[in-house]
Amino acid sequence: MSKKDKEKEYIHDDSVGTMADVEAVMKKYDRESNTRIWEGWQKTVIHYIMAAFAIYCIIDAVFLTTLQEIRYSVFMGMIIFLGFLTFPVRKGVERVNHMPWYDIIIMLVGSGAYFFYAANAMTVIRLSARIMADPLFMVVGAIGILALVELCRRCVGLPILCVAGALVIYTLFSGIGLNQLIRTLFYTANGIFSTPVGVCVKYIVIFIIFGAFLERTGVADFFIRFANTAVGRFTGGPAKVAVVASALEGMASGSSVANTVGSGSITIPMMKKMGYRPEFAAAVEAAASTGGQIMPPIMGAAAFLMAEFTGIPYGRIAVMAILPAVLYFTGIFIAVHLEAKKSGMKGIPKELLPKVKDLIKDIYLLLPLIALIYLVGSNTFTMAYSATLSILVAMVVGIIHNIVPHFQATTDGGEEEEKGERPALSFRWILDAFENGSRSSITVVVACGIAGIISGCITVTGLASILLGTIVSLSQGIVMVALLLTMLCCIVLGMGVPTTANYCIMAGVCAPILIALNVEPVAAHFFVFYFGIVADITPPVALAAYAGSAIAKSDPMRTGLVATKLAIAAFIVPYVFALNPAMLFVNVTSVFEVIQICITSLLGIFGIAAALNGYLGRSLNPLVRIILAVGGLCMVIPGTVTDLLGLTALVLVVVYEYGMKRKEQIAKA
């Protein structure tokens, strides 16, 4: 039996779903996977249309200087057209090459509304508010809005539409006329075509395309093999592999559910095979995969919006995110290690782990990421140009990655030569990457468009000022209370709203409130960004945790609760940088200050993780767990006095537990 066959046998577990089950999970929890089925010439035509749109987006972002109103409306028209080509009216529509007549009409009329705006952009600008008197423009605007709403229902979901619908009703009842609302939402920069969609046109879509190319190079498999080599042999190896691999994959992908299902289909079976409880195995993968959206250099699409909202270059945003991300994954890693020790888990057998020399051969797969980090950090090129150059590097790397194994196989008289096939020399994968990039962009852009509608309603009604006054009044000017209220808003909203849209709304509503209470602006934006993300693992609507539970065949609610416990760092770290932005390298007085924050935060997270797990060399009694939790919290709260109190508590507990364990060992001997 070959090593690969042994590995397959090792990770096989009948209690874990097959690949068909994994696809079913994606369709259930990831709306992007519920797409029409096209075959034959129809599939080929749509394939080329998708690829052409991706190429157009790159050309638009890098080279075009056309009027903004024209560029944005043409872009949205194409998104509407492709969106209805891709997403059926409801889940479970499995008929091949079928598109109902009403979908064709909505697709053509809906996209036509945006193309009409593009063709009449100068008229809209010239007439300004007088456009409300023209019935044609009002009808076209209403059609464009409704088409976007329907597409959002199909590919994003109802929760965000409930928020948008409630705000639209509030706007109409607040005295804003229907025509004025249509003009604001469709024909101005305060609605659909506001900052979120603008940032999509400028660079979010290009980075999504880059991610699609990066996936095609095989870098995800490289990250999993690297994680196996680095930590697989240690106690609780498979779970640690899941954490490290997800952290690395997160550098190139920003989808919690996709990350969970992608790497979880490999890591969850291995964890269960090692003896981890199904809920724990699924929770580890969900918590680690969710952290992908906060892992530089790419992070999630919301990070690009943060750069636009704050006016801080994206490269600097990525640098600011490093320490919080490290603390997040370290917290999960510690929790996994303690659970492994508590349960007596072992590592993956050495003979099943990849060899270092094999990893070194594939180190070139990291070149696209290295190129992106260098180009973005150099500030020599625009974000769009940097991403485009990185895509070209990914193309070259992908070609090398496909050609080298081909020549090795044909030289050795392998299976490819026997069949007379040369699939590795085909460049179709490049078009496939463009198509996947376009397809993945649709949901993000649609969510950003609806977020623009929500922001437009908040702006035109002055609701932001009302909310500001309400929260300031409730918090009595106490920053900690305001942070807590903001956290609850982000989590509740994020339970059904995609991270990107969640951040757009919170950045316009809650971030200004925190800033008004003297929280550093970038720290306020990071705060709402983080809590929008953790909604993916926070019950009752924890999509990433539920996706993991479907693979592990575990209880979804229990999985969500365990994932929340594992990701406790994500609920603590934001308070640290909100109260002391030195963690984000803001207002840093000395290098020692940053080092102190890092060390004390790590120790604090260790104490909290041990308290939640109830294990530190041996099972902990309730009193010790409380002392550990309090000591850990003291250490993550900025301040020398609290750090010393927390450190004292942790040291006393560690010494006490070590002494008690020694006594138990002596007694047994």
XYZ file of C-alpha atoms in Angstrom:
669
model
C 0.000 0.000 0.000
C 1.397 3.404 -1.013
C 1.845 6.275 1.414
C -1.041 8.139 -0.225
C -3.326 5.102 0.138
C -2.321 4.762 3.793
C -3.156 8.420 4.373
C -6.562 8.000 2.737
C -7.260 4.983 4.913
C -6.069 6.897 7.984
C -8.413 9.836 7.486
C -11.406 7.792 6.322
C -14.289 7.840 8.726
C -17.733 6.501 7.904
C -19.261 9.048 10.272
C -18.009 11.872 8.066
C -19.739 12.901 4.858
C -18.465 12.026 1.387
C -17.563 14.627 -1.250
C -21.201 14.563 -2.333
C -22.122 15.432 1.241
C -19.594 18.256 1.194
C -21.186 19.671 -1.947
C -24.574 19.420 -0.259
C -23.177 21.342 2.722
C -21.949 24.099 0.429
C -25.342 24.371 -1.214
C -27.102 24.503 2.145
C -24.902 27.053 3.931
C -23.179 28.880 1.089
C -25.677 30.495 -1.251
C -22.967 31.002 -3.871
C -23.023 27.236 -4.429
C -26.743 27.190 -5.328
C -26.299 27.878 -9.006
C -27.953 26.888 -12.252
C -26.636 23.805 -14.028
C -25.415 24.561 -17.538
C -24.097 21.946 -19.958
C -23.061 21.808 -23.611
C -22.719 24.951 -25.695
C -24.668 26.987 -23.134
C -22.039 26.232 -20.507
C -19.268 27.188 -22.927
C -20.898 30.504 -23.813
C -21.495 31.450 -20.171
C -17.941 30.349 -19.341
C -16.534 32.843 -21.853
C -18.936 35.609 -20.785
C -17.814 35.209 -17.148
C -14.147 35.211 -18.128
C -14.665 38.294 -20.312
C -16.297 40.125 -17.392
C -13.295 39.398 -15.164
C -10.923 40.732 -17.804
C -13.153 43.803 -18.225
C -13.022 44.459 -14.458
C -9.211 44.428 -14.539
C -9.105 46.786 -17.537
C -11.685 49.065 -15.908
C -9.843 49.308 -12.582
C -6.371 49.756 -14.060
C -6.854 51.743 -17.250
C -10.316 53.317 -17.674
C -10.863 56.940 -16.687
C -14.454 57.240 -17.890
C -17.015 59.160 -15.864
C -17.630 57.413 -12.546
C -21.401 57.276 -13.042
C -20.915 55.430 -16.340
C -18.323 52.966 -15.035
C -20.284 52.067 -11.906
C -23.629 51.634 -13.656
C -22.142 49.520 -16.481
C -20.425 47.380 -13.849
C -23.657 46.858 -11.891
C -25.576 46.129 -15.087
C -23.139 43.328 -15.875
C -23.415 41.993 -12.311
C -27.224 41.883 -12.582
C -26.996 40.116 -15.956
C -24.495 37.513 -14.740
C -26.277 37.133 -11.414
C -29.571 36.034 -12.951
C -27.686 33.769 -15.360
C -26.082 32.107 -12.335
C -28.650 31.951 -9.523
C -32.076 30.282 -9.861
C -35.247 31.576 -8.265
C -35.022 29.109 -5.368
C -32.834 26.374 -3.896
C -32.953 22.885 -5.303
C -33.581 23.814 -8.944
C -31.631 20.996 -10.643
C -32.954 21.097 -14.249
C -30.096 21.295 -16.728
C -29.939 24.261 -19.134
C -33.192 25.648 -17.790
C -33.921 29.336 -17.293
C -37.598 30.314 -16.927
C -38.997 33.019 -19.168
C -39.611 35.336 -16.207
C -35.944 35.082 -15.173
C -34.891 36.045 -18.696
C -37.182 39.086 -18.566
C -35.923 40.151 -15.108
C -32.323 39.666 -16.240
C -32.724 41.770 -19.383
C -34.944 44.484 -17.891
C -32.959 44.659 -14.634
C -29.554 44.961 -16.281
C -31.087 47.256 -18.905
C -32.027 49.734 -16.154
C -28.350 50.136 -15.228
C -27.246 50.373 -18.856
C -29.948 53.034 -19.366
C -28.410 55.023 -16.517
C -24.965 54.662 -18.109
C -26.257 55.892 -21.460
C -28.001 58.876 -19.836
C -25.452 59.688 -17.133
C -24.803 63.213 -18.419
C -28.536 63.921 -18.462
C -28.862 62.707 -14.866
C -25.972 64.941 -13.781
C -27.328 67.966 -15.656
C -30.912 67.666 -14.404
C -29.930 66.708 -10.842
C -33.003 66.871 -8.556
C -35.296 67.781 -11.468
C -34.990 64.193 -12.671
C -37.680 63.270 -10.133
C -40.246 64.906 -12.411
C -39.494 62.495 -15.280
C -41.618 59.299 -14.962
C -39.298 57.321 -17.270
C -36.253 57.858 -15.064
C -38.247 57.046 -11.935
C -39.613 53.786 -13.392
C -36.148 52.761 -14.594
C -34.693 53.534 -11.172
C -37.382 51.493 -9.413
C -36.760 48.542 -11.763
C -33.008 48.709 -11.107
C -33.520 48.705 -7.340
C -36.042 45.829 -7.414
C -33.808 43.719 -9.697
C -30.925 44.138 -7.242
C -33.203 43.230 -4.331
C -34.384 40.039 -6.051
C -30.831 39.009 -6.933
C -29.814 39.644 -3.330
C -32.605 37.347 -2.139
C -31.229 34.602 -4.367
C -27.506 34.828 -3.689
C -27.158 36.569 -0.295
C -30.328 35.847 1.653
C -33.322 37.453 3.318
C -31.866 38.847 6.582
C -30.062 41.758 4.926
C -33.210 42.493 2.890
C -35.246 42.606 6.094
C -32.883 45.276 7.421
C -33.001 47.200 4.141
C -36.786 46.851 3.874
C -37.353 48.129 7.398
C -35.175 51.164 6.709
C -36.918 51.893 3.396
C -40.304 51.820 5.163
C -38.922 54.040 7.941
C -37.603 56.458 5.311
C -40.951 56.707 3.523
C -42.805 57.231 6.819
C -40.311 59.896 7.866
C -41.568 62.197 5.126
C -39.242 61.333 2.239
C -41.227 60.940 -0.995
C -40.996 57.834 -3.173
C -39.456 59.727 -6.108
C -36.876 61.345 -3.872
C -36.007 57.962 -2.398
C -35.593 56.378 -5.849
C -33.372 59.248 -6.966
C -31.235 59.003 -3.822
C -30.807 55.244 -4.012
C -30.327 54.862 -7.782
C -29.112 58.115 -9.260
C -26.762 59.507 -6.602
C -23.568 58.453 -4.826
C -25.514 58.035 -1.557
C -27.267 54.801 -2.519
C -26.375 51.752 -4.598
C -23.385 53.510 -6.172
C -21.873 54.645 -2.893
C -18.474 53.713 -1.426
C -18.998 49.914 -1.175
C -19.750 49.414 -4.881
C -17.069 51.955 -5.774
C -14.467 49.954 -3.867
C -15.679 46.777 -5.622
C -15.036 48.426 -8.982
C -11.668 49.804 -7.918
C -10.079 46.706 -6.434
C -12.202 44.207 -4.475
C -13.210 42.263 -7.593
C -9.597 42.171 -8.802
C -8.465 40.726 -5.484
C -11.230 38.114 -5.692
C -9.931 37.198 -9.154
C -6.421 37.008 -7.701
C -7.727 34.628 -5.032
C -9.255 32.437 -7.767
C -5.904 32.253 -9.556
C -4.101 31.557 -6.293
C -6.452 28.642 -5.641
C -5.664 27.227 -9.089
C -1.933 27.202 -8.352
C -2.471 24.561 -5.651
C -1.307 26.784 -2.797
C -4.138 25.568 -0.523
C -2.829 22.011 -0.723
C 0.670 23.356 -0.051
C -0.557 25.104 3.113
C -2.188 21.895 4.390
C 0.977 19.888 3.705
C 3.078 22.572 5.376
C 0.801 22.572 8.443
C 1.048 18.781 8.632
C 4.825 18.952 8.507
C 5.034 21.794 11.036
C 2.635 20.611 13.757
C 1.096 17.311 12.687
C 3.418 15.149 14.799
C 2.658 16.970 18.055
C -0.073 16.263 20.607
C -3.473 16.660 18.952
C -1.795 17.025 15.575
C -4.850 17.054 13.240
C -6.552 19.858 15.175
C -3.371 21.937 15.198
C -3.009 21.276 11.475
C -6.530 22.674 10.999
C -5.618 25.867 12.881
C -2.310 26.474 11.079
C -3.657 25.545 7.638
C -6.726 27.769 8.054
C -4.550 30.684 9.184
C -2.379 30.289 6.092
C -5.310 29.762 3.725
C -6.940 32.811 5.250
C -4.166 34.920 3.735
C -5.654 34.179 0.326
C -9.374 33.678 1.009
C -11.968 35.608 2.939
C -14.986 33.294 3.016
C -15.720 31.625 6.357
C -18.051 28.950 4.995
C -15.921 28.161 1.934
C -12.793 27.892 4.111
C -14.593 25.636 6.583
C -15.878 23.276 3.916
C -12.696 23.359 1.805
C -10.113 22.497 4.446
C -12.639 20.889 6.794
C -13.336 18.077 4.334
C -9.722 16.995 5.019
C -9.050 18.045 8.621
C -12.369 17.141 10.277
C -12.169 13.427 9.326
C -8.576 13.304 10.621
C -9.573 14.932 13.915
C -12.436 12.487 14.415
C -10.140 9.593 13.562
C -7.786 10.762 16.312
C -10.638 10.659 18.829
C -11.832 14.278 18.972
C -15.515 14.741 19.653
C -17.454 15.605 16.446
C -18.570 18.964 17.906
C -15.001 19.882 18.807
C -13.576 18.822 15.440
C -16.151 20.896 13.536
C -15.770 23.852 15.916
C -11.974 23.959 15.523
C -12.248 24.159 11.749
C -15.071 26.717 11.847
C -13.307 28.997 14.340
C -9.992 28.810 12.484
C -11.571 29.294 9.051
C -13.570 32.298 10.233
C -10.282 33.927 11.230
C -9.292 33.907 7.562
C -11.112 37.205 7.134
C -8.779 38.934 9.588
C -5.545 37.359 8.337
C -3.305 39.626 6.226
C -2.331 40.188 3.485
C -5.679 39.828 1.654
C -8.173 39.432 4.518
C -11.853 39.825 3.647
C -13.419 42.293 1.240
C -14.408 44.438 4.225
C -10.737 45.284 4.813
C -10.612 47.112 1.484
C -13.703 49.050 2.476
C -12.009 49.949 5.751
C -9.142 51.485 3.800
C -11.653 53.585 1.864
C -13.686 54.640 4.919
C -10.658 55.558 7.042
C -8.456 56.969 4.294
C -5.603 54.728 5.452
C -3.702 52.835 2.711
C -4.643 49.170 2.521
C -1.025 48.107 3.016
C -1.006 49.839 6.380
C -4.395 48.318 7.295
C -2.901 44.873 6.636
C 0.081 45.637 8.892
C -2.243 46.842 11.660
C -4.140 43.558 11.458
C -1.090 41.337 12.055
C -0.933 41.316 15.872
C -4.697 40.885 16.476
C -4.760 38.043 13.936
C -1.795 36.321 15.579
C -3.509 36.602 18.973
C -6.743 35.199 17.534
C -5.113 32.089 16.092
C -2.843 31.677 19.111
C -5.907 31.600 21.335
C -7.467 28.813 19.247
C -4.147 26.935 19.140
C -3.836 27.063 22.943
C -7.412 25.835 23.398
C -6.754 22.970 20.982
C -3.532 22.034 22.786
C -5.228 21.971 26.186
C -8.103 19.858 24.862
C -5.603 17.431 23.322
C -3.675 17.125 26.593
C -6.893 16.714 28.537
C -8.092 13.918 26.246
C -4.691 12.262 25.819
C -4.570 12.826 22.047
C -1.516 11.883 20.031
C -0.028 13.268 16.847
C -0.266 12.017 13.269
C 2.048 9.034 12.612
C 5.372 10.266 11.269
C 5.262 8.053 8.176
C 2.078 9.804 7.021
C 3.511 13.311 7.215
C 4.882 15.097 4.120
C 8.647 15.321 3.783
C 10.332 18.713 4.160
C 12.226 18.227 0.904
C 8.923 17.797 -0.961
C 7.648 21.074 0.496
C 10.809 22.908 -0.498
C 10.277 21.810 -4.109
C 6.900 23.589 -4.094
C 7.993 26.737 -2.248
C 7.617 28.695 -5.501
C 3.819 28.464 -5.004
C 4.161 31.313 -2.512
C 5.530 33.716 -5.141
C 2.137 35.315 -5.978
C 1.538 36.127 -2.288
C 5.100 37.410 -1.878
C 4.685 39.561 -4.977
C 1.396 40.971 -3.691
C 2.830 41.791 -0.259
C 5.834 43.506 -1.820
C 3.818 45.501 -4.370
C 1.154 46.621 -1.895
C 3.770 47.502 0.718
C 5.983 49.430 -1.693
C 3.279 52.082 -2.407
C 4.767 52.349 -5.904
C 1.689 51.060 -7.698
C -2.045 51.409 -7.169
C -3.904 48.587 -5.436
C -5.515 47.501 -8.712
C -2.200 47.501 -10.571
C -0.505 45.561 -7.763
C -3.243 42.917 -7.817
C -3.054 42.688 -11.621
C 0.712 42.111 -11.561
C 0.204 39.492 -8.841
C -2.374 37.752 -11.056
C 0.245 37.552 -13.813
C 2.714 36.028 -11.335
C 0.016 33.531 -10.286
C -0.510 32.610 -13.950
C 3.200 31.847 -14.391
C 3.320 29.860 -11.154
C 0.188 27.928 -12.151
C 1.670 27.057 -15.522
C 4.878 25.823 -13.877
C 2.900 23.866 -11.283
C 0.913 22.116 -14.021
C 3.732 21.532 -16.507
C 6.402 20.148 -14.133
C 4.339 17.149 -12.900
C 3.328 16.495 -16.512
C 6.905 16.157 -17.685
C 7.778 14.079 -14.636
C 4.874 11.728 -15.409
C 5.664 11.398 -19.133
C 9.372 10.971 -18.457
C 8.648 8.141 -16.046
C 6.238 6.517 -18.487
C 3.308 7.477 -16.318
C -0.409 7.144 -16.795
C -0.740 10.354 -18.777
C 1.666 9.124 -21.456
C -0.108 5.765 -21.672
C -3.444 7.479 -22.351
C -1.900 9.916 -24.792
C -3.327 12.868 -22.826
C -1.610 16.164 -22.069
C -4.018 17.889 -19.680
C -1.222 19.685 -17.836
C -0.291 21.601 -20.974
C -3.831 22.948 -21.329
C -4.325 26.606 -20.432
C -8.062 26.274 -19.946
C -7.516 26.623 -16.207
C -6.698 30.305 -16.782
C -10.176 30.915 -18.207
C -11.605 28.804 -15.386
C -9.871 31.051 -12.843
C -11.301 34.161 -14.515
C -14.759 32.556 -14.485
C -14.506 31.571 -10.805
C -13.359 35.078 -9.946
C -16.388 36.577 -11.689
C -18.781 34.099 -10.101
C -17.388 34.739 -6.610
C -17.655 38.504 -7.141
C -21.398 38.531 -7.729
C -22.438 37.906 -4.119
C -19.941 40.425 -2.716
C -21.011 43.172 -5.137
C -24.722 42.526 -4.573
C -24.237 42.670 -0.789
C -22.338 45.946 -1.214
C -25.160 47.347 -3.366
C -27.773 46.527 -0.712
C -25.454 47.951 1.954
C -25.480 51.141 -0.117
C -29.282 51.188 0.014
C -29.164 50.792 3.787
C -26.571 53.549 4.133
C -28.596 55.784 1.831
C -31.714 55.410 3.992
C -29.718 56.098 7.148
C -28.165 59.204 5.573
C -31.312 60.726 4.080
C -33.304 60.285 7.317
C -30.546 61.369 9.696
C -30.987 58.074 11.557
C -27.257 57.899 12.318
C -27.512 60.991 14.508
C -30.511 59.545 16.343
C -28.667 56.285 17.021
C -25.596 58.222 18.105
C -27.606 60.109 20.691
C -29.365 56.937 21.869
C -26.204 54.885 22.435
C -24.339 57.787 24.018
C -27.302 58.256 26.346
C -27.494 54.547 27.219
C -23.754 54.281 27.801
C -23.669 57.502 29.857
C -20.453 58.340 28.040
C -18.720 55.217 29.405
C -16.586 53.777 26.589
C -16.760 50.178 27.821
C -20.563 50.222 27.819
C -20.620 51.746 24.332
C -18.221 49.032 23.135
C -20.465 46.345 24.606
C -23.588 47.775 22.947
C -21.756 48.073 19.643
C -20.559 44.475 19.911
C -24.136 43.268 20.410
C -25.326 45.290 17.389
C -22.596 43.820 15.165
C -23.220 40.226 16.247
C -27.003 40.445 15.921
C -26.789 42.091 12.506
C -24.055 39.680 11.389
C -26.170 36.618 12.144
C -27.686 36.857 8.695
C -25.833 39.657 6.937
C -22.557 38.967 5.079
C -19.431 40.395 6.706
C -18.890 42.952 3.951
C -22.396 44.400 4.216
C -22.304 44.155 8.014
C -19.128 46.204 8.133
C -20.522 48.802 5.702
C -23.550 49.350 7.940
C -21.632 49.350 11.213
C -18.927 51.618 9.787
C -21.604 54.156 8.979
C -23.622 53.810 12.177
C -21.619 52.445 15.129
C -18.022 53.378 14.320
C -18.817 57.140 14.461
C -20.389 56.596 17.884
C -17.200 55.025 19.227
C -15.128 57.768 17.630
C -17.324 60.358 19.333
C -16.416 58.678 22.630
C -12.701 59.209 21.878
C -11.922 55.729 20.535
C -9.185 55.964 17.883
C -10.949 56.008 14.441
C -9.090 53.032 12.962
C -9.556 51.078 16.215
C -13.308 51.789 16.061
C -13.454 50.441 12.501
C -11.427 47.350 13.415
C -13.756 46.789 16.364
C -16.916 46.624 14.236
C -15.021 44.631 11.599
C -14.064 41.919 14.099
C -17.497 41.519 15.634
C -19.126 41.375 12.232
C -16.880 38.405 11.459
C -17.420 36.391 14.657
C -21.140 36.335 13.917
C -20.294 33.431 11.563
C -19.557 31.233 14.586
C -21.922 32.781 17.143
C -25.245 30.931 17.670
C -28.061 30.899 16.861
C -27.119 31.689 13.224
C -23.512 30.502 12.983
C -23.130 29.574 9.313
C -19.465 28.513 9.474
C -20.066 26.364 12.562
C -23.153 24.800 10.998
C -21.213 23.995 7.811
C -18.528 22.280 9.886
C -21.142 20.371 11.875
C -22.719 19.093 8.657
C -19.369 17.595 7.624
C -18.674 16.148 11.083
C -22.322 15.095 11.511
C -22.436 16.803 14.886
C -25.073 18.855 16.693
C -25.063 22.329 15.043
C -25.924 24.349 18.140
C -23.350 22.609 20.330
C -20.775 23.061 17.582
C -21.507 26.792 17.495
C -21.135 27.073 21.262
C -17.804 25.203 21.225
C -16.576 27.362 18.316
C -17.482 30.495 20.269
C -15.505 29.210 23.245
C -12.503 28.381 21.060
C -12.581 31.803 19.420
C -12.762 33.626 22.755
C -9.763 35.724 21.672
C -11.944 37.326 18.986
C -14.252 38.600 21.743
C -11.386 39.986 23.832
C -8.757 41.334 21.434
C -11.058 44.046 19.950
C -11.530 45.530 23.432
C -7.755 45.596 23.860
C -7.036 47.609 20.724
C -10.119 49.802 21.241
C -8.836 50.808 24.677
C -5.169 50.794 23.675
C -4.582 51.124 19.905
C -0.855 50.412 20.324
C -1.734 46.826 19.345
C -2.579 48.276 15.916
C 0.712 50.215 15.908
C -1.241 53.439 16.482
C 0.030 56.075 18.941
C 2.942 53.821 19.859
C 5.329 55.522 22.282
C 7.974 52.784 22.243
C 8.738 49.292 20.983
C 8.568 48.104 24.600
C 4.907 49.146 24.766
C 4.008 46.926 21.801
C 6.038 44.010 23.214
C 4.349 44.407 26.593
C 0.868 44.369 25.031
C 1.694 41.281 22.961
C 3.138 39.288 25.859
C 0.466 40.221 28.389
C -2.343 39.606 25.876
C -0.957 36.179 24.998
C -0.646 35.242 28.663
C -4.128 36.577 29.322
C -5.630 34.565 26.468
C -3.797 31.494 27.779
C -5.364 31.997 31.213
C -8.855 32.481 29.792
C -8.517 29.471 27.456
C -7.345 27.267 30.357
C -10.238 28.495 32.500
C -12.798 27.735 29.804
C -11.238 24.337 29.086
C -10.934 23.440 32.764
C -7.534 21.833 32.314
C -3.960 22.828 33.145
C -1.951 19.653 33.544
C -4.921 18.259 35.444
C -8.610 19.038 35.806
C -9.248 22.392 37.480
C -11.764 23.016 40.246
C -14.291 25.858 39.788
C -12.473 28.312 42.101
C -9.172 27.929 40.253
C -10.942 28.403 36.924
C -12.495 31.650 38.177
C -9.104 32.918 39.376
C -7.548 32.005 36.014
C -10.321 33.769 34.090
C -10.073 36.932 36.212
C -6.276 36.913 35.978
C -6.448 36.457 32.213
C -8.909 39.324 31.812
C -6.694 41.568 33.939
C -3.764 40.842 31.642
C -5.606 41.690 28.443
C -6.904 44.979 29.910
C -4.285 47.632 29.073
C -2.429 48.973 32.101
C 0.620 48.071 34.168
C -1.335 47.615 37.417
C -3.853 45.196 35.863
C -1.011 43.353 34.117
C 0.790 42.809 37.427
C -2.393 41.647 39.162
C -3.195 39.253 36.341
C 0.361 37.920 36.167
C 0.360 37.289 39.902
C -2.891 35.322 39.654
C -1.637 33.236 36.728
C 1.706 32.458 38.364
C 0.044 31.418 41.626
C -2.367 29.111 39.792
C 0.378 27.532 37.652
C 2.624 26.956 40.686
C -0.264 25.550 42.716
C -1.431 23.211 39.953
C 2.120 22.037 39.231
C 2.635 21.267 42.916
C -0.663 19.381 43.158
C 0.149 17.356 40.061
C 3.553 16.412 41.492
C 1.858 15.241 44.695
C -0.570 13.099 42.693
C 2.279 11.535 40.716
C 4.248 10.772 43.903
C 1.148 9.276 45.525
C 0.560 7.014 42.510
C 4.209 5.929 42.493
